[in-house]
Structures are given as structure tokens and as C-alpha cells.
Amino acid sequence: NAGVTQTPKFRVLKTGQSMTLLCAQDMNHEYMYWYRQDPGMGLRLIHYSVGEGTTAKGEVPDGYNVSRLKKQNFLLGLESAAPSQTSVYFCASSYPGSGLFGAGSRLTVL
Amino acid sequence: TQLLEQSPQFLSIQEGENLTVYCNSSSVFSSLQWYRQEPGEGPVLLVTVVTGGEVKKLKRLTFQFGDARKDSSLHITAAQPGDTGLYLCAGVSSGSARQLTFGSGTQLTVLP
């Protein structure tokens, strides 16, 4: 089925550890986004990409890096995790007028 | 930074009642989207409104975009328990990246 797939769904890290979240879409969308969702704050944009090989900063980019080496994949990396990065992370891909979200990745940093 | 204020934050009503959720901003958006999110899942797009004053209906849900394209409302008629969920509005930027700015959400609970 076409859609946006995020892996892993759950992860627990210790402060200072690193990890990568993977987002994959099979709809040939140009635009992809990473958001974080925290209670009472809606979703906030971390980084986004408007095409293969491009990335740009969103509203809350500090502490995160991204890469878009292939059109279908958008990776979100945490080089040195901090407790403030405990959140649910959502990836989205889109074409003009629509947005499709993955099911989320719940990250806990101890 | 464009901000969207959504109200109310929480709403608990009885089945059959009507309700309205508001989404307000001081900024103009090229369009505005409404999403519904259930626990453990990502937001699902309900509707996109583009033109100032536009009204769209989706069964018992009515969406309106303000004339100045700064605010929107979602009205649910005769709410049902299946309408329970987190409702999010999101403004779409006019830039080429089409970034979304989300409101903080309205958690709706419809009691049977």
C-alpha cells in the first residue's frame, strides 16, 4: 500500500547517544518533512526537503540533522540525544494541496 | 514566525450536540488545512480550504475559511462518539516549500 513508513516506531536512548529515524515514501513526492509533537504544542517543523539532495531548517532544527540522498527517503539524525528531545516524531510527504503523515516514532531520552 | 491559535484546547460533549472549533492567526496563509489525529497515529487530512470565505462540507463537518484568510472554523453537527479525536488546523505558507504551521490542537471527546 502507498504511504509514508517510519522506522523505528519506538526507541529509548540514554543522554548523549545517537540515532537515526528513517522515513520512506513510495508516492514519488518531492516534498518531505520532519515534525515533532509535544503535549499542548501541536506539531513543530524540524527540517524539510523540497527534493532529492536538498534540505532546509524549520522552526526547531537545533540538535537535529537530516539527509535526503534518495528521493524516497528522508533521514532524521540525533548526534547527541538530550532529554528535551523526548517526543513523538512524524514524517510527512506531500504534493501541492495535500499532506500525508507517517504513524510516528516515539523517542524517549533518559 | 507565523502562529496559529486554536480554541478550545479541550472539549467534552454529549452525543448529538453541536460544536465549533476555532483557528485564528494574525498572518495570512495561502490555504488552511484541518487534520484529525487518533492516539498512536499520524494526522489525517480532512480538508483544505483555499479561497477567502470558502465553505466546505464533509458529511456532518463544515469548514470555513475567513474572508481575510487568517482564520478558520470547524463546525460539527450532531456529534457522535466516532468523532472523538484530536483536531488540528494547519496554515500552509505561500513559499515554495509549502510549510505547515500547526495550531496546538483541540482534543474532542464525545460521550455516548
mmCIF file with all atom_site columns, C-alpha atoms in Angstrom:
data_model
loop_
_atom_site.group_PDB
_atom_site.id
_atom_site.type_symbol
_atom_site.label_atom_id
_atom_site.label_alt_id
_atom_site.label_comp_id
_atom_site.label_asym_id
_atom_site.label_entity_id
_atom_site.label_seq_id
_atom_site.pdbx_PDB_ins_code
_atom_site.Cartn_x
_atom_site.Cartn_y
_atom_site.Cartn_z
_atom_site.occupancy
_atom_site.B_iso_or_equiv
_atom_site.pdbx_formal_charge
_atom_site.auth_seq_id
_atom_site.auth_comp_id
_atom_site.auth_asym_id
_atom_site.auth_atom_id
_atom_site.pdbx_PDB_model_num
ATOM 1   C CA . ASN A 1 1   ? 0.000   0.000  0.000  1.00 0.00 ? 1   ASN A CA 1
ATOM 2   C CA . ALA A 1 2   ? 1.223   3.502  -0.855 1.00 0.00 ? 2   ALA A CA 1
ATOM 3   C CA . GLY A 1 3   ? 2.100   5.677  2.078  1.00 0.00 ? 3   GLY A CA 1
ATOM 4   C CA . VAL A 1 4   ? 4.696   7.000  4.480  1.00 0.00 ? 4   VAL A CA 1
ATOM 5   C CA . THR A 1 5   ? 6.588   4.481  6.611  1.00 0.00 ? 5   THR A CA 1
ATOM 6   C CA . GLN A 1 6   ? 8.602   5.442  9.677  1.00 0.00 ? 6   GLN A CA 1
ATOM 7   C CA . THR A 1 7   ? 11.126  3.248  11.486 1.00 0.00 ? 7   THR A CA 1
ATOM 8   C CA . PRO A 1 8   ? 11.578  2.565  14.307 1.00 0.00 ? 8   PRO A CA 1
ATOM 9   C CA . LYS A 1 9   ? 8.192   3.073  15.989 1.00 0.00 ? 9   LYS A CA 1
ATOM 10  C CA . PHE A 1 10  ? 9.669   3.214  19.486 1.00 0.00 ? 10  PHE A CA 1
ATOM 11  C CA . ARG A 1 11  ? 13.145  3.884  20.816 1.00 0.00 ? 11  ARG A CA 1
ATOM 12  C CA . VAL A 1 12  ? 14.687  4.580  24.207 1.00 0.00 ? 12  VAL A CA 1
ATOM 13  C CA . LEU A 1 13  ? 18.044  6.329  24.334 1.00 0.00 ? 13  LEU A CA 1
ATOM 14  C CA . LYS A 1 14  ? 20.398  7.473  27.031 1.00 0.00 ? 14  LYS A CA 1
ATOM 15  C CA . THR A 1 15  ? 21.573  11.073 27.082 1.00 0.00 ? 15  THR A CA 1
ATOM 16  C CA . GLY A 1 16  ? 24.452  11.521 24.653 1.00 0.00 ? 16  GLY A CA 1
ATOM 17  C CA . GLN A 1 17  ? 23.643  8.549  22.437 1.00 0.00 ? 17  GLN A CA 1
ATOM 18  C CA . SER A 1 18  ? 22.998  8.968  18.731 1.00 0.00 ? 18  SER A CA 1
ATOM 19  C CA . MET A 1 19  ? 20.338  7.535  16.462 1.00 0.00 ? 19  MET A CA 1
ATOM 20  C CA . THR A 1 20  ? 18.663  7.904  13.093 1.00 0.00 ? 20  THR A CA 1
ATOM 21  C CA . LEU A 1 21  ? 14.977  7.859  12.243 1.00 0.00 ? 21  LEU A CA 1
ATOM 22  C CA . LEU A 1 22  ? 14.072  6.711  8.747  1.00 0.00 ? 22  LEU A CA 1
ATOM 23  C CA . CYS A 1 23  ? 11.148  7.937  6.694  1.00 0.00 ? 23  CYS A CA 1
ATOM 24  C CA . ALA A 1 24  ? 10.273  6.244  3.407  1.00 0.00 ? 24  ALA A CA 1
ATOM 25  C CA . GLN A 1 25  ? 7.565   7.185  0.902  1.00 0.00 ? 25  GLN A CA 1
ATOM 26  C CA . ASP A 1 26  ? 6.575   5.401  -2.281 1.00 0.00 ? 26  ASP A CA 1
ATOM 27  C CA . MET A 1 27  ? 4.449   8.120  -3.873 1.00 0.00 ? 27  MET A CA 1
ATOM 28  C CA . ASN A 1 28  ? 7.237   9.933  -5.724 1.00 0.00 ? 28  ASN A CA 1
ATOM 29  C CA . HIS A 1 29  ? 6.574   13.106 -3.696 1.00 0.00 ? 29  HIS A CA 1
ATOM 30  C CA . GLU A 1 30  ? 9.115   15.883 -3.938 1.00 0.00 ? 30  GLU A CA 1
ATOM 31  C CA . TYR A 1 31  ? 8.482   17.434 -0.539 1.00 0.00 ? 31  TYR A CA 1
ATOM 32  C CA . MET A 1 32  ? 9.229   15.692 2.743  1.00 0.00 ? 32  MET A CA 1
ATOM 33  C CA . TYR A 1 33  ? 9.127   16.999 6.310  1.00 0.00 ? 33  TYR A CA 1
ATOM 34  C CA . TRP A 1 34  ? 10.061  16.044 9.849  1.00 0.00 ? 34  TRP A CA 1
ATOM 35  C CA . TYR A 1 35  ? 7.914   17.305 12.745 1.00 0.00 ? 35  TYR A CA 1
ATOM 36  C CA . ARG A 1 36  ? 7.920   16.746 16.469 1.00 0.00 ? 36  ARG A CA 1
ATOM 37  C CA . GLN A 1 37  ? 4.747   16.662 18.548 1.00 0.00 ? 37  GLN A CA 1
ATOM 38  C CA . ASP A 1 38  ? 4.727   17.544 22.223 1.00 0.00 ? 38  ASP A CA 1
ATOM 39  C CA . PRO A 1 39  ? 1.700   17.791 24.527 1.00 0.00 ? 39  PRO A CA 1
ATOM 40  C CA . GLY A 1 40  ? -0.205  21.045 24.115 1.00 0.00 ? 40  GLY A CA 1
ATOM 41  C CA . MET A 1 41  ? 2.096   22.318 21.362 1.00 0.00 ? 41  MET A CA 1
ATOM 42  C CA . GLY A 1 42  ? 0.780   20.797 18.166 1.00 0.00 ? 42  GLY A CA 1
ATOM 43  C CA . LEU A 1 43  ? 3.376   19.774 15.589 1.00 0.00 ? 43  LEU A CA 1
ATOM 44  C CA . ARG A 1 44  ? 6.521   21.815 15.027 1.00 0.00 ? 44  ARG A CA 1
ATOM 45  C CA . LEU A 1 45  ? 8.633   21.605 11.893 1.00 0.00 ? 45  LEU A CA 1
ATOM 46  C CA . ILE A 1 46  ? 12.219  20.440 12.446 1.00 0.00 ? 46  ILE A CA 1
ATOM 47  C CA . HIS A 1 47  ? 13.652  20.174 8.912  1.00 0.00 ? 47  HIS A CA 1
ATOM 48  C CA . TYR A 1 48  ? 12.250  19.751 5.455  1.00 0.00 ? 48  TYR A CA 1
ATOM 49  C CA . SER A 1 49  ? 13.302  18.911 1.919  1.00 0.00 ? 49  SER A CA 1
ATOM 50  C CA . VAL A 1 50  ? 11.923  20.113 -1.392 1.00 0.00 ? 50  VAL A CA 1
ATOM 51  C CA . GLY A 1 51  ? 13.706  17.478 -3.440 1.00 0.00 ? 51  GLY A CA 1
ATOM 52  C CA . GLU A 1 52  ? 16.460  14.896 -3.589 1.00 0.00 ? 52  GLU A CA 1
ATOM 53  C CA . GLY A 1 53  ? 19.737  16.288 -2.295 1.00 0.00 ? 53  GLY A CA 1
ATOM 54  C CA . THR A 1 54  ? 18.135  19.354 -0.654 1.00 0.00 ? 54  THR A CA 1
ATOM 55  C CA . THR A 1 55  ? 17.399  20.097 2.985  1.00 0.00 ? 55  THR A CA 1
ATOM 56  C CA . ALA A 1 56  ? 16.394  23.189 4.939  1.00 0.00 ? 56  ALA A CA 1
ATOM 57  C CA . LYS A 1 57  ? 15.813  24.192 8.546  1.00 0.00 ? 57  LYS A CA 1
ATOM 58  C CA . GLY A 1 58  ? 12.362  24.510 10.011 1.00 0.00 ? 58  GLY A CA 1
ATOM 59  C CA . GLU A 1 59  ? 11.146  26.069 13.245 1.00 0.00 ? 59  GLU A CA 1
ATOM 60  C CA . VAL A 1 60  ? 13.108  23.891 15.726 1.00 0.00 ? 60  VAL A CA 1
ATOM 61  C CA . PRO A 1 61  ? 16.212  22.495 13.958 1.00 0.00 ? 61  PRO A CA 1
ATOM 62  C CA . ASP A 1 62  ? 18.775  22.630 16.788 1.00 0.00 ? 62  ASP A CA 1
ATOM 63  C CA . GLY A 1 63  ? 20.156  19.229 17.801 1.00 0.00 ? 63  GLY A CA 1
ATOM 64  C CA . TYR A 1 64  ? 18.970  17.507 14.638 1.00 0.00 ? 64  TYR A CA 1
ATOM 65  C CA . ASN A 1 65  ? 20.435  16.788 11.222 1.00 0.00 ? 65  ASN A CA 1
ATOM 66  C CA . VAL A 1 66  ? 18.779  15.418 8.093  1.00 0.00 ? 66  VAL A CA 1
ATOM 67  C CA . SER A 1 67  ? 19.704  13.916 4.767  1.00 0.00 ? 67  SER A CA 1
ATOM 68  C CA . ARG A 1 68  ? 17.802  13.250 1.535  1.00 0.00 ? 68  ARG A CA 1
ATOM 69  C CA . LEU A 1 69  ? 20.187  11.181 -0.571 1.00 0.00 ? 69  LEU A CA 1
ATOM 70  C CA . LYS A 1 70  ? 17.339  9.369  -2.321 1.00 0.00 ? 70  LYS A CA 1
ATOM 71  C CA . LYS A 1 71  ? 14.007  10.921 -3.270 1.00 0.00 ? 71  LYS A CA 1
ATOM 72  C CA . GLN A 1 72  ? 12.018  8.303  -1.382 1.00 0.00 ? 72  GLN A CA 1
ATOM 73  C CA . ASN A 1 73  ? 13.941  8.527  1.895  1.00 0.00 ? 73  ASN A CA 1
ATOM 74  C CA . PHE A 1 74  ? 14.338  11.306 4.450  1.00 0.00 ? 74  PHE A CA 1
ATOM 75  C CA . LEU A 1 75  ? 16.537  10.604 7.463  1.00 0.00 ? 75  LEU A CA 1
ATOM 76  C CA . LEU A 1 76  ? 16.461  12.464 10.780 1.00 0.00 ? 76  LEU A CA 1
ATOM 77  C CA . GLY A 1 77  ? 19.544  12.157 12.972 1.00 0.00 ? 77  GLY A CA 1
ATOM 78  C CA . LEU A 1 78  ? 20.264  12.981 16.585 1.00 0.00 ? 78  LEU A CA 1
ATOM 79  C CA . GLU A 1 79  ? 24.020  13.146 17.163 1.00 0.00 ? 79  GLU A CA 1
ATOM 80  C CA . SER A 1 80  ? 23.901  13.550 20.951 1.00 0.00 ? 80  SER A CA 1
ATOM 81  C CA . ALA A 1 81  ? 20.436  12.962 22.354 1.00 0.00 ? 81  ALA A CA 1
ATOM 82  C CA . ALA A 1 82  ? 19.115  15.145 25.179 1.00 0.00 ? 82  ALA A CA 1
ATOM 83  C CA . PRO A 1 83  ? 16.062  14.629 27.429 1.00 0.00 ? 83  PRO A CA 1
ATOM 84  C CA . SER A 1 84  ? 14.456  17.679 25.747 1.00 0.00 ? 84  SER A CA 1
ATOM 85  C CA . GLN A 1 85  ? 14.303  15.618 22.561 1.00 0.00 ? 85  GLN A CA 1
ATOM 86  C CA . THR A 1 86  ? 11.866  13.175 24.122 1.00 0.00 ? 86  THR A CA 1
ATOM 87  C CA . SER A 1 87  ? 8.905   13.473 21.797 1.00 0.00 ? 87  SER A CA 1
ATOM 88  C CA . VAL A 1 88  ? 6.857   11.833 19.085 1.00 0.00 ? 88  VAL A CA 1
ATOM 89  C CA . TYR A 1 89  ? 8.359   12.426 15.654 1.00 0.00 ? 89  TYR A CA 1
ATOM 90  C CA . PHE A 1 90  ? 6.268   12.494 12.499 1.00 0.00 ? 90  PHE A CA 1
ATOM 91  C CA . CYS A 1 91  ? 7.408   12.406 8.922  1.00 0.00 ? 91  CYS A CA 1
ATOM 92  C CA . ALA A 1 92  ? 5.226   13.746 6.129  1.00 0.00 ? 92  ALA A CA 1
ATOM 93  C CA . SER A 1 93  ? 5.440   13.876 2.377  1.00 0.00 ? 93  SER A CA 1
ATOM 94  C CA . SER A 1 94  ? 3.309   15.953 0.075  1.00 0.00 ? 94  SER A CA 1
ATOM 95  C CA . TYR A 1 95  ? 2.386   17.252 -3.300 1.00 0.00 ? 95  TYR A CA 1
ATOM 96  C CA . PRO A 1 96  ? 0.653   20.634 -3.551 1.00 0.00 ? 96  PRO A CA 1
ATOM 97  C CA . GLY A 1 97  ? -2.667  20.619 -1.716 1.00 0.00 ? 97  GLY A CA 1
ATOM 98  C CA . SER A 1 98  ? -2.226  17.503 0.338  1.00 0.00 ? 98  SER A CA 1
ATOM 99  C CA . GLY A 1 99  ? -0.153  16.100 3.165  1.00 0.00 ? 99  GLY A CA 1
ATOM 100 C CA . LEU A 1 100 ? 0.350   12.504 4.174  1.00 0.00 ? 100 LEU A CA 1
ATOM 101 C CA . PHE A 1 101 ? 1.835   11.630 7.558  1.00 0.00 ? 101 PHE A CA 1
ATOM 102 C CA . GLY A 1 102 ? 3.521   8.528  8.869  1.00 0.00 ? 102 GLY A CA 1
ATOM 103 C CA . ALA A 1 103 ? 2.345   6.800  12.045 1.00 0.00 ? 103 ALA A CA 1
ATOM 104 C CA . GLY A 1 104 ? 5.039   8.379  14.190 1.00 0.00 ? 104 GLY A CA 1
ATOM 105 C CA . SER A 1 105 ? 8.180   7.375  16.075 1.00 0.00 ? 105 SER A CA 1
ATOM 106 C CA . ARG A 1 106 ? 8.093   7.713  19.851 1.00 0.00 ? 106 ARG A CA 1
ATOM 107 C CA . LEU A 1 107 ? 11.516  8.591  21.247 1.00 0.00 ? 107 LEU A CA 1
ATOM 108 C CA . THR A 1 108 ? 12.386  8.677  24.930 1.00 0.00 ? 108 THR A CA 1
ATOM 109 C CA . VAL A 1 109 ? 15.722  10.071 26.083 1.00 0.00 ? 109 VAL A CA 1
ATOM 110 C CA . LEU A 1 110 ? 16.675  9.171  29.643 1.00 0.00 ? 110 LEU A CA 1
ATOM 111 C CA . THR B 2 1   ? 7.096   33.339 12.743 1.00 0.00 ? 1   THR B CA 1
ATOM 112 C CA . GLN B 2 2   ? 3.509   32.627 11.835 1.00 0.00 ? 2   GLN B CA 1
ATOM 113 C CA . LEU B 2 3   ? 1.363   31.469 14.744 1.00 0.00 ? 3   LEU B CA 1
ATOM 114 C CA . LEU B 2 4   ? -1.998  29.739 14.832 1.00 0.00 ? 4   LEU B CA 1
ATOM 115 C CA . GLU B 2 5   ? -4.124  29.859 17.963 1.00 0.00 ? 5   GLU B CA 1
ATOM 116 C CA . GLN B 2 6   ? -6.652  27.076 18.258 1.00 0.00 ? 6   GLN B CA 1
ATOM 117 C CA . SER B 2 7   ? -9.530  27.010 20.716 1.00 0.00 ? 7   SER B CA 1
ATOM 118 C CA . PRO B 2 8   ? -10.798 25.414 22.763 1.00 0.00 ? 8   PRO B CA 1
ATOM 119 C CA . GLN B 2 9   ? -7.933  23.152 23.783 1.00 0.00 ? 9   GLN B CA 1
ATOM 120 C CA . PHE B 2 10  ? -10.281 20.549 25.273 1.00 0.00 ? 10  PHE B CA 1
ATOM 121 C CA . LEU B 2 11  ? -13.941 19.888 24.569 1.00 0.00 ? 11  LEU B CA 1
ATOM 122 C CA . SER B 2 12  ? -16.153 17.200 26.089 1.00 0.00 ? 12  SER B CA 1
ATOM 123 C CA . ILE B 2 13  ? -19.744 16.987 24.889 1.00 0.00 ? 13  ILE B CA 1
ATOM 124 C CA . GLN B 2 14  ? -22.664 14.585 24.765 1.00 0.00 ? 14  GLN B CA 1
ATOM 125 C CA . GLU B 2 15  ? -23.598 12.668 21.646 1.00 0.00 ? 15  GLU B CA 1
ATOM 126 C CA . GLY B 2 16  ? -25.946 14.698 19.468 1.00 0.00 ? 16  GLY B CA 1
ATOM 127 C CA . GLU B 2 17  ? -24.637 18.123 20.471 1.00 0.00 ? 17  GLU B CA 1
ATOM 128 C CA . ASN B 2 18  ? -23.102 20.616 18.051 1.00 0.00 ? 18  ASN B CA 1
ATOM 129 C CA . LEU B 2 19  ? -19.675 22.187 18.444 1.00 0.00 ? 19  LEU B CA 1
ATOM 130 C CA . THR B 2 20  ? -17.319 24.661 16.814 1.00 0.00 ? 20  THR B CA 1
ATOM 131 C CA . VAL B 2 21  ? -13.535 24.755 16.904 1.00 0.00 ? 21  VAL B CA 1
ATOM 132 C CA . TYR B 2 22  ? -11.701 27.968 16.032 1.00 0.00 ? 22  TYR B CA 1
ATOM 133 C CA . CYS B 2 23  ? -8.335  28.585 14.451 1.00 0.00 ? 23  CYS B CA 1
ATOM 134 C CA . ASN B 2 24  ? -7.033  32.167 14.437 1.00 0.00 ? 24  ASN B CA 1
ATOM 135 C CA . SER B 2 25  ? -3.881  33.885 13.229 1.00 0.00 ? 25  SER B CA 1
ATOM 136 C CA . SER B 2 26  ? -2.538  37.374 12.621 1.00 0.00 ? 26  SER B CA 1
ATOM 137 C CA . SER B 2 27  ? -0.876  36.064 9.450  1.00 0.00 ? 27  SER B CA 1
ATOM 138 C CA . VAL B 2 28  ? -2.293  35.355 6.025  1.00 0.00 ? 28  VAL B CA 1
ATOM 139 C CA . PHE B 2 29  ? -1.927  31.831 4.708  1.00 0.00 ? 29  PHE B CA 1
ATOM 140 C CA . SER B 2 30  ? -2.167  30.626 1.120  1.00 0.00 ? 30  SER B CA 1
ATOM 141 C CA . SER B 2 31  ? -4.513  27.905 2.350  1.00 0.00 ? 31  SER B CA 1
ATOM 142 C CA . LEU B 2 32  ? -5.516  26.182 5.542  1.00 0.00 ? 32  LEU B CA 1
ATOM 143 C CA . GLN B 2 33  ? -5.883  22.523 6.341  1.00 0.00 ? 33  GLN B CA 1
ATOM 144 C CA . TRP B 2 34  ? -7.742  20.600 9.008  1.00 0.00 ? 34  TRP B CA 1
ATOM 145 C CA . TYR B 2 35  ? -6.474  17.273 10.289 1.00 0.00 ? 35  TYR B CA 1
ATOM 146 C CA . ARG B 2 36  ? -7.794  14.662 12.665 1.00 0.00 ? 36  ARG B CA 1
ATOM 147 C CA . GLN B 2 37  ? -5.441  12.539 14.722 1.00 0.00 ? 37  GLN B CA 1
ATOM 148 C CA . GLU B 2 38  ? -6.186  9.430  16.751 1.00 0.00 ? 38  GLU B CA 1
ATOM 149 C CA . PRO B 2 39  ? -3.938  8.031  19.508 1.00 0.00 ? 39  PRO B CA 1
ATOM 150 C CA . GLY B 2 40  ? -0.828  6.310  18.185 1.00 0.00 ? 40  GLY B CA 1
ATOM 151 C CA . GLU B 2 41  ? -1.369  7.503  14.633 1.00 0.00 ? 41  GLU B CA 1
ATOM 152 C CA . GLY B 2 42  ? -0.328  10.388 12.440 1.00 0.00 ? 42  GLY B CA 1
ATOM 153 C CA . PRO B 2 43  ? -2.647  13.263 11.494 1.00 0.00 ? 43  PRO B CA 1
ATOM 154 C CA . VAL B 2 44  ? -5.046  12.534 8.645  1.00 0.00 ? 44  VAL B CA 1
ATOM 155 C CA . LEU B 2 45  ? -6.020  15.341 6.303  1.00 0.00 ? 45  LEU B CA 1
ATOM 156 C CA . LEU B 2 46  ? -9.747  16.175 6.373  1.00 0.00 ? 46  LEU B CA 1
ATOM 157 C CA . VAL B 2 47  ? -9.942  19.214 4.133  1.00 0.00 ? 47  VAL B CA 1
ATOM 158 C CA . THR B 2 48  ? -8.024  22.068 2.533  1.00 0.00 ? 48  THR B CA 1
ATOM 159 C CA . VAL B 2 49  ? -9.636  25.490 2.159  1.00 0.00 ? 49  VAL B CA 1
ATOM 160 C CA . VAL B 2 50  ? -8.027  27.900 -0.252 1.00 0.00 ? 50  VAL B CA 1
ATOM 161 C CA . THR B 2 51  ? -10.247 30.861 -1.054 1.00 0.00 ? 51  THR B CA 1
ATOM 162 C CA . GLY B 2 52  ? -11.237 33.554 1.450  1.00 0.00 ? 52  GLY B CA 1
ATOM 163 C CA . GLY B 2 53  ? -14.832 32.933 2.572  1.00 0.00 ? 53  GLY B CA 1
ATOM 164 C CA . GLU B 2 54  ? -14.783 29.361 1.286  1.00 0.00 ? 54  GLU B CA 1
ATOM 165 C CA . VAL B 2 55  ? -17.070 26.838 2.969  1.00 0.00 ? 55  VAL B CA 1
ATOM 166 C CA . LYS B 2 56  ? -16.593 23.101 2.576  1.00 0.00 ? 56  LYS B CA 1
ATOM 167 C CA . LYS B 2 57  ? -18.775 20.338 3.940  1.00 0.00 ? 57  LYS B CA 1
ATOM 168 C CA . LEU B 2 58  ? -17.746 16.794 4.740  1.00 0.00 ? 58  LEU B CA 1
ATOM 169 C CA . LYS B 2 59  ? -20.862 14.955 5.940  1.00 0.00 ? 59  LYS B CA 1
ATOM 170 C CA . ARG B 2 60  ? -21.582 16.485 9.395  1.00 0.00 ? 60  ARG B CA 1
ATOM 171 C CA . LEU B 2 61  ? -18.404 18.606 9.368  1.00 0.00 ? 61  LEU B CA 1
ATOM 172 C CA . THR B 2 62  ? -18.432 22.154 7.988  1.00 0.00 ? 62  THR B CA 1
ATOM 173 C CA . PHE B 2 63  ? -15.189 24.023 7.418  1.00 0.00 ? 63  PHE B CA 1
ATOM 174 C CA . GLN B 2 64  ? -14.961 27.752 6.792  1.00 0.00 ? 64  GLN B CA 1
ATOM 175 C CA . PHE B 2 65  ? -12.019 29.925 5.772  1.00 0.00 ? 65  PHE B CA 1
ATOM 176 C CA . GLY B 2 66  ? -12.191 33.561 6.844  1.00 0.00 ? 66  GLY B CA 1
ATOM 177 C CA . ASP B 2 67  ? -12.525 36.286 4.245  1.00 0.00 ? 67  ASP B CA 1
ATOM 178 C CA . ALA B 2 68  ? -9.031  37.581 5.040  1.00 0.00 ? 68  ALA B CA 1
ATOM 179 C CA . ARG B 2 69  ? -7.539  34.045 5.009  1.00 0.00 ? 69  ARG B CA 1
ATOM 180 C CA . LYS B 2 70  ? -6.279  34.429 8.566  1.00 0.00 ? 70  LYS B CA 1
ATOM 181 C CA . ASP B 2 71  ? -8.778  32.291 10.450 1.00 0.00 ? 71  ASP B CA 1
ATOM 182 C CA . SER B 2 72  ? -10.910 29.219 10.068 1.00 0.00 ? 72  SER B CA 1
ATOM 183 C CA . SER B 2 73  ? -13.547 27.250 11.900 1.00 0.00 ? 73  SER B CA 1
ATOM 184 C CA . LEU B 2 74  ? -14.703 23.650 12.066 1.00 0.00 ? 74  LEU B CA 1
ATOM 185 C CA . HIS B 2 75  ? -18.323 23.005 12.984 1.00 0.00 ? 75  HIS B CA 1
ATOM 186 C CA . ILE B 2 76  ? -19.602 19.516 13.775 1.00 0.00 ? 76  ILE B CA 1
ATOM 187 C CA . THR B 2 77  ? -23.324 18.900 13.764 1.00 0.00 ? 77  THR B CA 1
ATOM 188 C CA . ALA B 2 78  ? -24.853 16.163 15.916 1.00 0.00 ? 78  ALA B CA 1
ATOM 189 C CA . ALA B 2 79  ? -21.527 14.859 17.180 1.00 0.00 ? 79  ALA B CA 1
ATOM 190 C CA . GLN B 2 80  ? -21.041 11.111 17.534 1.00 0.00 ? 80  GLN B CA 1
ATOM 191 C CA . PRO B 2 81  ? -18.591 9.101  19.690 1.00 0.00 ? 81  PRO B CA 1
ATOM 192 C CA . GLY B 2 82  ? -16.713 8.255  16.492 1.00 0.00 ? 82  GLY B CA 1
ATOM 193 C CA . ASP B 2 83  ? -15.838 11.951 16.141 1.00 0.00 ? 83  ASP B CA 1
ATOM 194 C CA . THR B 2 84  ? -13.629 11.725 19.223 1.00 0.00 ? 84  THR B CA 1
ATOM 195 C CA . GLY B 2 85  ? -10.049 12.686 18.452 1.00 0.00 ? 85  GLY B CA 1
ATOM 196 C CA . LEU B 2 86  ? -7.505  15.488 18.236 1.00 0.00 ? 86  LEU B CA 1
ATOM 197 C CA . TYR B 2 87  ? -8.379  18.097 15.629 1.00 0.00 ? 87  TYR B CA 1
ATOM 198 C CA . LEU B 2 88  ? -5.541  20.185 14.248 1.00 0.00 ? 88  LEU B CA 1
ATOM 199 C CA . CYS B 2 89  ? -5.589  23.176 11.972 1.00 0.00 ? 89  CYS B CA 1
ATOM 200 C CA . ALA B 2 90  ? -2.533  23.993 9.869  1.00 0.00 ? 90  ALA B CA 1
ATOM 201 C CA . GLY B 2 91  ? -1.749  27.052 7.802  1.00 0.00 ? 91  GLY B CA 1
ATOM 202 C CA . VAL B 2 92  ? 0.097   26.493 4.540  1.00 0.00 ? 92  VAL B CA 1
ATOM 203 C CA . SER B 2 93  ? 2.801   29.031 3.746  1.00 0.00 ? 93  SER B CA 1
ATOM 204 C CA . SER B 2 94  ? 2.897   30.783 0.419  1.00 0.00 ? 94  SER B CA 1
ATOM 205 C CA . GLY B 2 95  ? 6.550   29.874 -0.135 1.00 0.00 ? 95  GLY B CA 1
ATOM 206 C CA . SER B 2 96  ? 7.696   27.141 -2.474 1.00 0.00 ? 96  SER B CA 1
ATOM 207 C CA . ALA B 2 97  ? 8.328   24.750 0.432  1.00 0.00 ? 97  ALA B CA 1
ATOM 208 C CA . ARG B 2 98  ? 4.629   24.829 1.414  1.00 0.00 ? 98  ARG B CA 1
ATOM 209 C CA . GLN B 2 99  ? 5.476   24.543 5.098  1.00 0.00 ? 99  GLN B CA 1
ATOM 210 C CA . LEU B 2 100 ? 2.703   23.846 7.566  1.00 0.00 ? 100 LEU B CA 1
ATOM 211 C CA . THR B 2 101 ? 2.252   25.852 10.756 1.00 0.00 ? 101 THR B CA 1
ATOM 212 C CA . PHE B 2 102 ? 0.082   23.898 13.176 1.00 0.00 ? 102 PHE B CA 1
ATOM 213 C CA . GLY B 2 103 ? -2.255  25.050 15.871 1.00 0.00 ? 103 GLY B CA 1
ATOM 214 C CA . SER B 2 104 ? -1.928  23.371 19.273 1.00 0.00 ? 104 SER B CA 1
ATOM 215 C CA . GLY B 2 105 ? -4.973  21.196 18.645 1.00 0.00 ? 105 GLY B CA 1
ATOM 216 C CA . THR B 2 106 ? -8.423  20.591 20.120 1.00 0.00 ? 106 THR B CA 1
ATOM 217 C CA . GLN B 2 107 ? -8.980  17.318 21.958 1.00 0.00 ? 107 GLN B CA 1
ATOM 218 C CA . LEU B 2 108 ? -12.620 16.407 21.394 1.00 0.00 ? 108 LEU B CA 1
ATOM 219 C CA . THR B 2 109 ? -14.392 13.759 23.431 1.00 0.00 ? 109 THR B CA 1
ATOM 220 C CA . VAL B 2 110 ? -17.955 12.813 22.507 1.00 0.00 ? 110 VAL B CA 1
ATOM 221 C CA . LEU B 2 111 ? -19.679 10.869 25.237 1.00 0.00 ? 111 LEU B CA 1
ATOM 222 C CA . PRO B 2 112 ? -22.393 8.313  24.362 1.00 0.00 ? 112 PRO B CA 1
#
